[in-house]
Coordinates of C-alpha atoms in Angstrom, one line a residue:
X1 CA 0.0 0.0 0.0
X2 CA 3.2 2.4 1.0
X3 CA 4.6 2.0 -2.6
X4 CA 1.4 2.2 -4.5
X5 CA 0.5 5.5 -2.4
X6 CA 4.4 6.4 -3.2
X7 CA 3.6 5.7 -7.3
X8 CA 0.3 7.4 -7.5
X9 CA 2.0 10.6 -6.1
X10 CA 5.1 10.7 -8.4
X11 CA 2.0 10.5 -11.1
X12 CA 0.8 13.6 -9.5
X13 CA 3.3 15.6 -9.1
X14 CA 4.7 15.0 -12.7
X15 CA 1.3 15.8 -14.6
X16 CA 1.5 19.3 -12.1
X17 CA 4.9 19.6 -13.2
X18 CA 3.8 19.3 -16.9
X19 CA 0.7 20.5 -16.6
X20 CA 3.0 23.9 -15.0
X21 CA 5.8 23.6 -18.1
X22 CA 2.7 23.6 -20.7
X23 CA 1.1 26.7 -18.9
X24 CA 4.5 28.1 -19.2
X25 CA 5.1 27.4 -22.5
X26 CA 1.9 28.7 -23.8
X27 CA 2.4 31.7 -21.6
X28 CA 5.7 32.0 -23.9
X29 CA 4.2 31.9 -27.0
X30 CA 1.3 33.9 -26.0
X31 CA 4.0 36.5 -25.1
X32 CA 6.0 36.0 -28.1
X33 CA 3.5 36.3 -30.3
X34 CA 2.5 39.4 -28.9
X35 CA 5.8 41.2 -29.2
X36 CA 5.8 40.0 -32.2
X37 CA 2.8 41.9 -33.7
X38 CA 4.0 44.5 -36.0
X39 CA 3.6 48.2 -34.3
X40 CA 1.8 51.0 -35.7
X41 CA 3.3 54.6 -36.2
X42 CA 0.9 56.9 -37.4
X43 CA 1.7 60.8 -39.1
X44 CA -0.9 63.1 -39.1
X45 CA -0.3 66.1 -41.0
X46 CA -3.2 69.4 -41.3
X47 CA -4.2 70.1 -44.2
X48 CA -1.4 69.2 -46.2
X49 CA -2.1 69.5 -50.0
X50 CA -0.8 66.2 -52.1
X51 CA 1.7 68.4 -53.6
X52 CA 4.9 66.7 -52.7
X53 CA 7.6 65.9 -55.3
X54 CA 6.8 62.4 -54.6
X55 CA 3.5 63.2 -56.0
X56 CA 4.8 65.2 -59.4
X57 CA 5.6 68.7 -57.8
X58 CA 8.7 69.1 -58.1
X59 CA 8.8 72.8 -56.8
X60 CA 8.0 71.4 -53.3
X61 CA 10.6 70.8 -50.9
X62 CA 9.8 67.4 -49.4
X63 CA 12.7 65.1 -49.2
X64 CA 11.5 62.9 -46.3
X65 CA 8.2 62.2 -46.9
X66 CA 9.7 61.9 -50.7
X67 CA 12.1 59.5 -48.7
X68 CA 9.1 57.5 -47.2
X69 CA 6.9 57.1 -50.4
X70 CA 10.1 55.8 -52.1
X71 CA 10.1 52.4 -49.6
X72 CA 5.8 52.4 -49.4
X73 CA 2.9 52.1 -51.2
X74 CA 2.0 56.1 -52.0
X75 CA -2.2 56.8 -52.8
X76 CA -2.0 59.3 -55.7
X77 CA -6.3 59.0 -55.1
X78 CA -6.7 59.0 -51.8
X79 CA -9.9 61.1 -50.7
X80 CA -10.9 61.8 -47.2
X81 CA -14.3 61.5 -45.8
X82 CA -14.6 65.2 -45.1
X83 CA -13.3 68.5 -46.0
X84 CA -12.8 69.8 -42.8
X85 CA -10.6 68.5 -39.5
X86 CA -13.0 67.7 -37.1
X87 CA -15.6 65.2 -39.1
X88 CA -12.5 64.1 -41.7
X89 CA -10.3 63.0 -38.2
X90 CA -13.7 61.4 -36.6
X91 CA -13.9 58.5 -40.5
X92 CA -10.2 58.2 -40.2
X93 CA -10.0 57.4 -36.6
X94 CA -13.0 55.6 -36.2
X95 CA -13.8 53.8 -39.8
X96 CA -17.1 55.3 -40.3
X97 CA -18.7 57.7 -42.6
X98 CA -20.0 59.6 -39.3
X99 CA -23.4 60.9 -41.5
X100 CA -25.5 61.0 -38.3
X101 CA -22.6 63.5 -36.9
X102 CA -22.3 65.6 -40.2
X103 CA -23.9 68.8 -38.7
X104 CA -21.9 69.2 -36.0
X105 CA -18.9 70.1 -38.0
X106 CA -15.5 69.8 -35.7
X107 CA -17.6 69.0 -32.3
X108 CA -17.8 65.1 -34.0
X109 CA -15.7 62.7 -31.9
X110 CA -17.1 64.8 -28.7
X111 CA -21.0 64.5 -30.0
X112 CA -19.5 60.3 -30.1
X113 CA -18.3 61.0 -26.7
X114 CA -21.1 61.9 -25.3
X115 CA -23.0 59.0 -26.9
X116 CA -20.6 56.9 -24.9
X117 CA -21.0 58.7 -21.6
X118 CA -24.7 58.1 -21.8
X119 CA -23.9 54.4 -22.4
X120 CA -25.4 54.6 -26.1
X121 CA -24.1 51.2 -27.9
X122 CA -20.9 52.8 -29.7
X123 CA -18.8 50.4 -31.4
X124 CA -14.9 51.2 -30.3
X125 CA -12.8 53.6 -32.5
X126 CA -9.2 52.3 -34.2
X127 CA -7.3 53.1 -31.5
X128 CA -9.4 51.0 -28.6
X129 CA -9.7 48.3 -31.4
X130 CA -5.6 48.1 -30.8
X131 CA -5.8 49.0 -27.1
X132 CA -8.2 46.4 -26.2
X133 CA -6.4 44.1 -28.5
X134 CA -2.6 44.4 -26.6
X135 CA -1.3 47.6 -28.0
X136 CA 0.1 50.2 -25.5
X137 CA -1.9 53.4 -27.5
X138 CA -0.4 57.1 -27.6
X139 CA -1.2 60.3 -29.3
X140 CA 0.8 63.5 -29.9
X141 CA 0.0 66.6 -31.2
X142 CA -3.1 67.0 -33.4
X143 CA -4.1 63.5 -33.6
X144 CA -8.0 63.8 -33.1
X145 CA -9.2 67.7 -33.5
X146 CA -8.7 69.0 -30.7
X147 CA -4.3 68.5 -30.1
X148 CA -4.2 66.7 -27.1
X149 CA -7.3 65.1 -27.5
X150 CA -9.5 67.1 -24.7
X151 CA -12.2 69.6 -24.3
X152 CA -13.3 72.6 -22.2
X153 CA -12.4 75.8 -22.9
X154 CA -8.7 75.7 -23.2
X155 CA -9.0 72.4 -24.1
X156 CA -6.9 70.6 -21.8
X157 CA -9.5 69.7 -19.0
X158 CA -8.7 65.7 -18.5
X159 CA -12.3 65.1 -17.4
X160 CA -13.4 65.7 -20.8
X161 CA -11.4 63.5 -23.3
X162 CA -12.7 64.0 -27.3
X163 CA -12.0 59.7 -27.2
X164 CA -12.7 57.7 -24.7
X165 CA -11.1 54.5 -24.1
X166 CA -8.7 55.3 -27.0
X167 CA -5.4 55.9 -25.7
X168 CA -3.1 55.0 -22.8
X169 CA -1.7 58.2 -23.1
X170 CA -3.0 61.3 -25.3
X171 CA -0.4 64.2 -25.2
X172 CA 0.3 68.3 -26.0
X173 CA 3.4 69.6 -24.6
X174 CA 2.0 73.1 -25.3
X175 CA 5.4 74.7 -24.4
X176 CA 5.2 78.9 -24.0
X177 CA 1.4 78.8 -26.3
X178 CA -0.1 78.1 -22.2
X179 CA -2.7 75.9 -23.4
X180 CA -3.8 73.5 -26.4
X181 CA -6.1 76.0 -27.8
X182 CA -3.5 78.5 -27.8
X183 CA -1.1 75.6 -29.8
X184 CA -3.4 75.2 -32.4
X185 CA -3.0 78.5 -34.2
X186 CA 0.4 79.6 -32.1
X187 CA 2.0 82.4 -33.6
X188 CA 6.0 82.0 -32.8
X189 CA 7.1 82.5 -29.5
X190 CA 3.9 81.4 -27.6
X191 CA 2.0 84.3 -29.2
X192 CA -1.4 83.2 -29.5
X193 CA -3.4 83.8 -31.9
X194 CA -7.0 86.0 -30.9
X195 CA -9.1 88.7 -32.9
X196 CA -5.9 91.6 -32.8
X197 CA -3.2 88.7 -33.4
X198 CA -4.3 87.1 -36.4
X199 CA -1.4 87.2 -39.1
X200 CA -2.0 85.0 -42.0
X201 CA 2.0 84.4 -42.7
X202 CA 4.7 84.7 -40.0
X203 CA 8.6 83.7 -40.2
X204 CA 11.3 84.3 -37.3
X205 CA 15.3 83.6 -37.4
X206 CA 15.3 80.5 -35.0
X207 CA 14.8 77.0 -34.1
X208 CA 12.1 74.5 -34.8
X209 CA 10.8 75.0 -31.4
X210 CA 9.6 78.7 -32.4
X211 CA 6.5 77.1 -33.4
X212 CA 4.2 74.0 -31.8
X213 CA 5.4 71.7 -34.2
X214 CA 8.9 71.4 -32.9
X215 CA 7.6 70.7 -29.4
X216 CA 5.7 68.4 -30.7
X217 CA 8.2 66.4 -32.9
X218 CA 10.3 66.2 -29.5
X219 CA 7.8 65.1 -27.5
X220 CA 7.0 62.5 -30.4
X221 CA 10.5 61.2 -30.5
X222 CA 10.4 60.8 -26.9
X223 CA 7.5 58.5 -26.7
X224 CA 8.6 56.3 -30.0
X225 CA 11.7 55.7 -27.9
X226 CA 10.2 54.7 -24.5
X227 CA 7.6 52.4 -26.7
X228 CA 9.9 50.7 -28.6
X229 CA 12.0 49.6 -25.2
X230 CA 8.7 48.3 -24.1
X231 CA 7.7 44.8 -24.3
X232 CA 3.9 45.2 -25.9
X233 CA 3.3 46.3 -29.2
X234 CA 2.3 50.3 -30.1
X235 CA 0.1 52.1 -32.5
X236 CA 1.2 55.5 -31.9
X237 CA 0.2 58.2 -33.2
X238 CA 1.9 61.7 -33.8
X239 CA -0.3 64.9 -35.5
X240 CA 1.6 67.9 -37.0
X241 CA -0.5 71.1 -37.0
X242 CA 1.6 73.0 -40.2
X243 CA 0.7 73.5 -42.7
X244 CA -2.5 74.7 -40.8
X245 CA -3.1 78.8 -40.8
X246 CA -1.7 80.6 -40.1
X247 CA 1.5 80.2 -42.5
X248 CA 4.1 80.5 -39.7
X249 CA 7.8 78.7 -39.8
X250 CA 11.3 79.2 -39.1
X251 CA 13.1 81.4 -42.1
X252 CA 15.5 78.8 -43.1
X253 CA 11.9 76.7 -44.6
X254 CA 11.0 80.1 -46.6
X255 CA 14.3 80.4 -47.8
X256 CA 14.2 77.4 -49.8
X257 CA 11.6 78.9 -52.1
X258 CA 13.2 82.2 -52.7
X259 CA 13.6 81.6 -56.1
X260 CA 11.3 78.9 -57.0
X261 CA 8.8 79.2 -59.8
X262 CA 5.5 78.2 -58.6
X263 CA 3.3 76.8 -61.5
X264 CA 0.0 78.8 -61.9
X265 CA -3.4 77.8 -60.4
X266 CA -5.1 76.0 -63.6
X267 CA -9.4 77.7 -62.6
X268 CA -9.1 80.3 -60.7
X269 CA -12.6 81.4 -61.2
X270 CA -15.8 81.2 -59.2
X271 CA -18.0 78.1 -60.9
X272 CA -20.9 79.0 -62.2
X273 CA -24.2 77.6 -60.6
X274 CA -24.9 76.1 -57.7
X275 CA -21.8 73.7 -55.8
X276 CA -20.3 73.7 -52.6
X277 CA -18.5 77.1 -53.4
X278 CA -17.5 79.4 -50.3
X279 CA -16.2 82.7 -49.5
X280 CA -12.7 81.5 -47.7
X281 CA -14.3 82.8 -44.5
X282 CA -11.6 81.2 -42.5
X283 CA -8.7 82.8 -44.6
X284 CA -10.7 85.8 -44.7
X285 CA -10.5 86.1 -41.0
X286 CA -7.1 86.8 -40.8
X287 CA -5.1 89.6 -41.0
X288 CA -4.5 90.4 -44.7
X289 CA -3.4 93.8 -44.4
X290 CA -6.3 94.8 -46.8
X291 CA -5.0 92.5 -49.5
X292 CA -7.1 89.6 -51.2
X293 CA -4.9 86.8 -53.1
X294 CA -8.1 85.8 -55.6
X295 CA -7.9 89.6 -57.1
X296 CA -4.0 90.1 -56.4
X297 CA -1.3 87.6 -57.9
X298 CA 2.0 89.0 -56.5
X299 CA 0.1 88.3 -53.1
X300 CA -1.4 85.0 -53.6
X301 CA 2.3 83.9 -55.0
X302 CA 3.5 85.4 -52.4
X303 CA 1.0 83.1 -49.8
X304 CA 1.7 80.0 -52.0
X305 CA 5.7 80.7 -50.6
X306 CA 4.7 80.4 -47.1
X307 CA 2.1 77.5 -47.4
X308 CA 5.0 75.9 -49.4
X309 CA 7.6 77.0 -46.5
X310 CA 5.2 75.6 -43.7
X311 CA 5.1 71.7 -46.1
X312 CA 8.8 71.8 -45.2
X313 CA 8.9 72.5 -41.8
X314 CA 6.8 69.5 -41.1
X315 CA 8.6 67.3 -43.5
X316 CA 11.6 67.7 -41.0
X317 CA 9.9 66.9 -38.5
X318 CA 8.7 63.4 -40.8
X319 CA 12.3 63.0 -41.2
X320 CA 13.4 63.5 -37.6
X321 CA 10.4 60.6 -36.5
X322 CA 11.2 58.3 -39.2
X323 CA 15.0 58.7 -37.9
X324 CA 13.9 57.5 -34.7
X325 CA 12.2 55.1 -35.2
X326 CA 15.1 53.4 -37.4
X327 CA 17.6 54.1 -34.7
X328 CA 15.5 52.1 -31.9
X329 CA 15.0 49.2 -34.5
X330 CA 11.4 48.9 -34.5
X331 CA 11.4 50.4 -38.1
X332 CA 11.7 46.2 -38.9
X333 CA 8.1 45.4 -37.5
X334 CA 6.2 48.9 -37.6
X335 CA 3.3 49.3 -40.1
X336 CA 4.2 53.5 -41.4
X337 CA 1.3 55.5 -42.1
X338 CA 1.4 58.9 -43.2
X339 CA -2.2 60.9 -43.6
X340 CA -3.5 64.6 -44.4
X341 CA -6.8 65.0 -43.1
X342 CA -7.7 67.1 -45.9
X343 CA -6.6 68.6 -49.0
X344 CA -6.6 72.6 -49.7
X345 CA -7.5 75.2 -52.1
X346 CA -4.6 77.5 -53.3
X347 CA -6.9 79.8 -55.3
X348 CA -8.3 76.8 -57.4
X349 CA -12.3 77.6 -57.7
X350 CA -11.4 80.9 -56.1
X351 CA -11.4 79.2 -52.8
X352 CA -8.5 79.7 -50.4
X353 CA -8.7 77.4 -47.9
X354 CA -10.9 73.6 -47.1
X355 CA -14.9 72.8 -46.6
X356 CA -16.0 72.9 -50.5
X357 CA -16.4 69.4 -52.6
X358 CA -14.3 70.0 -55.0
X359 CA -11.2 67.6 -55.4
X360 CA -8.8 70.4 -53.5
X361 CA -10.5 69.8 -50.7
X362 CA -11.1 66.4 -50.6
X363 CA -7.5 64.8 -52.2
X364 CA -4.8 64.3 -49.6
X365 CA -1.7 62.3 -49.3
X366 CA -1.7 59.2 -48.0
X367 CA 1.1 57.0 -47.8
X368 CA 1.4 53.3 -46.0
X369 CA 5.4 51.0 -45.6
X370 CA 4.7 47.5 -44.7
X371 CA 8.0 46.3 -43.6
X372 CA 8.3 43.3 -45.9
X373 CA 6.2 44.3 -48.7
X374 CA 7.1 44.5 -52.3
X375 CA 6.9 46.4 -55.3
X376 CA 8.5 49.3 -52.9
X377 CA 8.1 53.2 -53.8
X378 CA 5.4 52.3 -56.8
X379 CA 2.7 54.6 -56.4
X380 CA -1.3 53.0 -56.9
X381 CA -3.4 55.8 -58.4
X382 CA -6.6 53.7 -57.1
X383 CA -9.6 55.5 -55.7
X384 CA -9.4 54.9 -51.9
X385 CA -10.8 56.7 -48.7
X386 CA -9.6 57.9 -45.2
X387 CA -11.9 54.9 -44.2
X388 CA -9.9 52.2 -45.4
X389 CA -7.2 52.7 -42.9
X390 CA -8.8 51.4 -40.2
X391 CA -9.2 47.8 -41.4
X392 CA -5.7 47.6 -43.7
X393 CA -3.9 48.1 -40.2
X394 CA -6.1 45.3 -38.9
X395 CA -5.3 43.6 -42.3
X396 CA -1.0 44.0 -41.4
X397 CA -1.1 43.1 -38.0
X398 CA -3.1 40.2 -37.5
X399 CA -6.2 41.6 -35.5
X400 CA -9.5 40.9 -36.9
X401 CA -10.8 43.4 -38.8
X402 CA -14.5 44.8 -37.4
X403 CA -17.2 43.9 -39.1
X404 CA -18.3 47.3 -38.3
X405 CA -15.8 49.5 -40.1
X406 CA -16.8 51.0 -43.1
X407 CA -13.9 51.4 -45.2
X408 CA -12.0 48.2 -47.3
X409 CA -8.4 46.7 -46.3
X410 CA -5.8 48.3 -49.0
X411 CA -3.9 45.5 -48.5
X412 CA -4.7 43.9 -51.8
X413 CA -3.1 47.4 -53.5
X414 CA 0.1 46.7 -51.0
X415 CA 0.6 43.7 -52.9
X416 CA 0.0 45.0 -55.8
X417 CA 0.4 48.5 -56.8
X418 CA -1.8 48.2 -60.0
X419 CA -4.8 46.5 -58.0
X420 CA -8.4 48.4 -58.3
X421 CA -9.8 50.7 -55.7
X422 CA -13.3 51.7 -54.7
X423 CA -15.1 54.4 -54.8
X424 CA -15.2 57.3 -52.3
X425 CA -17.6 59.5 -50.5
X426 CA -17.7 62.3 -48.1
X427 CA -19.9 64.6 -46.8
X428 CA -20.6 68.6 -45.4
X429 CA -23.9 69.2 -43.5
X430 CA -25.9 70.4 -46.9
X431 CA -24.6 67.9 -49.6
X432 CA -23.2 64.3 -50.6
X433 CA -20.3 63.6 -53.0
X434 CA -18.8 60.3 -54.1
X435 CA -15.9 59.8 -56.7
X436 CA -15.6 57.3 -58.4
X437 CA -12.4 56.7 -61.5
X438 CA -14.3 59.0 -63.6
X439 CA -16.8 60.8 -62.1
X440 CA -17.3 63.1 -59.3
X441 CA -21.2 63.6 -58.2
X442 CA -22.5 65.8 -55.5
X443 CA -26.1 65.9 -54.2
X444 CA -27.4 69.0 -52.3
X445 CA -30.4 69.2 -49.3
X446 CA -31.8 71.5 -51.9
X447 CA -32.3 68.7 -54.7
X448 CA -29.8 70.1 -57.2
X449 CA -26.7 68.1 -58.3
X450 CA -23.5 68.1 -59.7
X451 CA -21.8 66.3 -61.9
X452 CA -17.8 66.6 -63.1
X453 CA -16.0 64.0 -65.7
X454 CA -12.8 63.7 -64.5
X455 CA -11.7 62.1 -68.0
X456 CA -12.2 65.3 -69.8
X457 CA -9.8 68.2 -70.1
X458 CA -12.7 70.1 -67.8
X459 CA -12.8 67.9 -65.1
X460 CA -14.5 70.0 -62.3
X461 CA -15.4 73.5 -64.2
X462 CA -18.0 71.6 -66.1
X463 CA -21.3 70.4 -64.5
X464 CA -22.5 68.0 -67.0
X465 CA -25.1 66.7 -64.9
X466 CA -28.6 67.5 -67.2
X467 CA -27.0 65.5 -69.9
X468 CA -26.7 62.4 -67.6
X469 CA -29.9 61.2 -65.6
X470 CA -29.2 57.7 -65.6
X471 CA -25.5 58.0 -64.8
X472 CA -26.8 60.4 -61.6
X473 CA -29.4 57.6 -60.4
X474 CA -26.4 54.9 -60.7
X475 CA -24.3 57.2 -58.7
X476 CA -26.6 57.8 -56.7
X477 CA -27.1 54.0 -55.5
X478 CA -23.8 53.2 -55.1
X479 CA -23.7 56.6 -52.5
X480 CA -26.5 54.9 -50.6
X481 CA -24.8 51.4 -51.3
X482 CA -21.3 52.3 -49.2
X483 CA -24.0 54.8 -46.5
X484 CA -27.1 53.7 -46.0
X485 CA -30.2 55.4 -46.3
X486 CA -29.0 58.3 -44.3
X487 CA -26.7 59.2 -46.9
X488 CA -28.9 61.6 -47.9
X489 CA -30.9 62.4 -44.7
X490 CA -29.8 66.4 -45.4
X491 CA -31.4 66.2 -48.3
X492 CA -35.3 65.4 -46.6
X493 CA -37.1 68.3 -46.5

């Protein structure tokens, strides 16, 4: 009986000591397989036009981002899902169109957070995707719309984040500009900007960190560093406010265009009829000293310098975060994604500034590395939207992808640079749009439509819509196809 008792517990003991090595093990893997995962570093640049010379414009001074498109997959179509920061930021950070948000202009992502504070069913945005999936999540800068990611009136009270459940850490180092809100449109030295202060184009004889962006970069380069010691994957994300208004930078950025042709605007005049056509209000606002670039060239040349100036600037800082994130080795396993969150007019359409329909507004770069794939630095000139972001990272890394996101997984068009796209939509409170390889067609609450052929040599100063009924109902279906039926829900009387 002593030597049976003895034998049984030797069992015992050696399934708990295997039954311990297995847990171990899978503990291991699980581990493993979690450092593993590729990271995610994220760009986001304000409204930065897609006039890089990666993307023909030679003029432009871009040699980093011209340096990243070279070893990626770069979207000559890309199209955001709005023309203006708040409601573009809320489809690219989120995957969805945000239709039932699009009259609340840049108050989206905190209408969404309020939905969540009153424990509305609100499916999780990209970030808590990757958060509750393992990822250690961080924003810097402009990320979401409000830099820093929170609201009140300075925009820096904790108790009111624009994203909840998003990020581990959400971050502004706002430096001498006091506060967020006074980052946003910070004038050099911590001036910030208010009704008196309000100079569209500003240059001083100093440092990066004479503007936000510098600050920003830093603080940037400090987080990729601590990440990339850690031992969990990170989807971080960094925002640049330039080129934003106002057109402030260091000198040494404007001095690169002192001699530089700058080609012409192509149609400079107001459209005829009824489209999405504005006054520039938001330009218009600033201090111009009585001078208006859509009736005087030397000036609006003269604007097209700085806005040019203010592209550099924050392609130093693209170079100074891609740097980085070579030097701590994580550039091996870290999905690169560089976004604008909106295209703008340089006196096309007469427009200086975002918010219209036309393609100005609504065509932004958008460039994505995957570490091992091929067919490097050839450019897809697919239709694609801000949307599609959310599910390609899914796509690289491994997580599921939500059956909830809107948008469709480039990854196809990573493997193959001459795959097909899709078409894309967006929205303003009053009107619809969707563009498709040849068309663009916009619907306004008031019933009348546009239509542009992108295939003629008029592309957007020619509304050809009465010729074309049947081509405007197909459109129109395929708008209510990717939306729902409250794709038009501005449009009900």
């Amino acid at each position: 009986m002593k030597i049976n008792f003895i034998n049984h517990m030797n069992r015992e003991i050696s399934f708990i000591n295997k039954s311990l090595l297995f847990s171990v093990i899978i503990l291991f893997v699980s581990g493993y397989a979690l450092a593993q995962q590729k990271n995610v570093l994220i760009i986001c640049i304000d409204d930065l036009r897609p006039e890089l010379a990666s993307f023909g414009e030679t003029y432009i001074h871009s040699p980093n981002i011209d340096s990243l498109a070279s070893v990626s997959r770069a979207f000559s179509r890309h199209y955001v899902n709005a023309p203006s920061c708040g409601p573009s930021r809320y489809a690219f950070l989120t995957g969805l169109y945000g239709v039932e948000y699009r009259d609340k202009s840049n108050q989206s992502l905190f209408e969404r957070a309020s939905a969540i504070e009153k424990k509305d069913p609100i499916v999780p945005s990209m970030p808590e995707w990757f958060r509750k999936n393992g990822y250690t999540t961080v924003s810097v800068g402009k990320v979401s719309h409000h830099p820093g990611g929170r609201g009140g009136d300075d925009w820096n009270e904790d108790g009111i984040p624009e994203m909840p459940n998003a990020w581990d850490r959400h971050l502004m180092p706002v430096a001498e500009w006091q506060h967020p809100r006074g980052a946003m449109h910070g004038l050099a030295y911590g001036k910030i900007r208010t009704a008196k202060e309000r100079d569209v184009m500003e240059t001083v004889d100093d440092d990066d960190k004479s503007y936000p962006d510098g600050h920003i970069a830093e603080e940037g380069l400090h987080q990729l560093n601590e990440l990339a010691k850690g031992n969990k994957p990170f989807f971080l994300a960094i925002g640049l406010i330039k080129p934003h208004l106002p057109f402030g930078m260091p000198k040494r950025y404007l001095d690169l265009y002192e001699n530089v042709d700058i080609p012409p605007v192509p149609h400079p005049e107001k459209p005829l009829g009824t489209t999405t056509w504005h006054g520039s209000g938001e330009f218009m606002n600033y201090n111009r000293q009585g001078k208006d670039p859509r009736k005087d060239e030397a000036y609006a040349l003269e604007l097209k310098k700085y806005y040019a100036a203010c592209v550099s600037y924050a392609d130093k800082h693209v170079g100074d975060i891609l740097k980085k994130l070579k030097e701590t080795g994580a550039d091996k396993n870290t999905v690169v994604v560089l976004w604008g969150d909106h295209g703008w007019h340089l006196g096309e359409h007469a427009i200086w500034g975002k918010h219209s329909l036309f393609e100005e507004s609504l065509r932004s770069p958008l460039i994505i590395q995957n570490p091992e794939m091929e067919h490097k630095g050839q450019m897809s000139d697919a239709v694609v939207e801000s949307v599609d972001v959310f599910p390609t990272l899914c796509d690289l890394t491994g997580l599921p992808i939500p059956d909830f996101a809107q948008g469709t997984s480039l990854a196809p068009i990573l493997a193959d640079p001459h795959a097909k796209g899709h078409e894309a939509v967006a929205i303003k409170s009053h009107a619809t749009t969707i563009r498709t390889d040849q068309y663009r067609f916009t619907q306004h609450s008031s019933g009348e439509v546009e239509l542009y052929d992108h295939h003629s040599s008029a592309k957007e100063q020619l509304n050809i819509a009465e010729q074309h009924p049947e081509l405007i109902a197909g459109l129109r279906k395929k708008i209510l196809n990717k939306m729902g039926e409250i794709a038009f829900k501005a449009n009900e009387k």
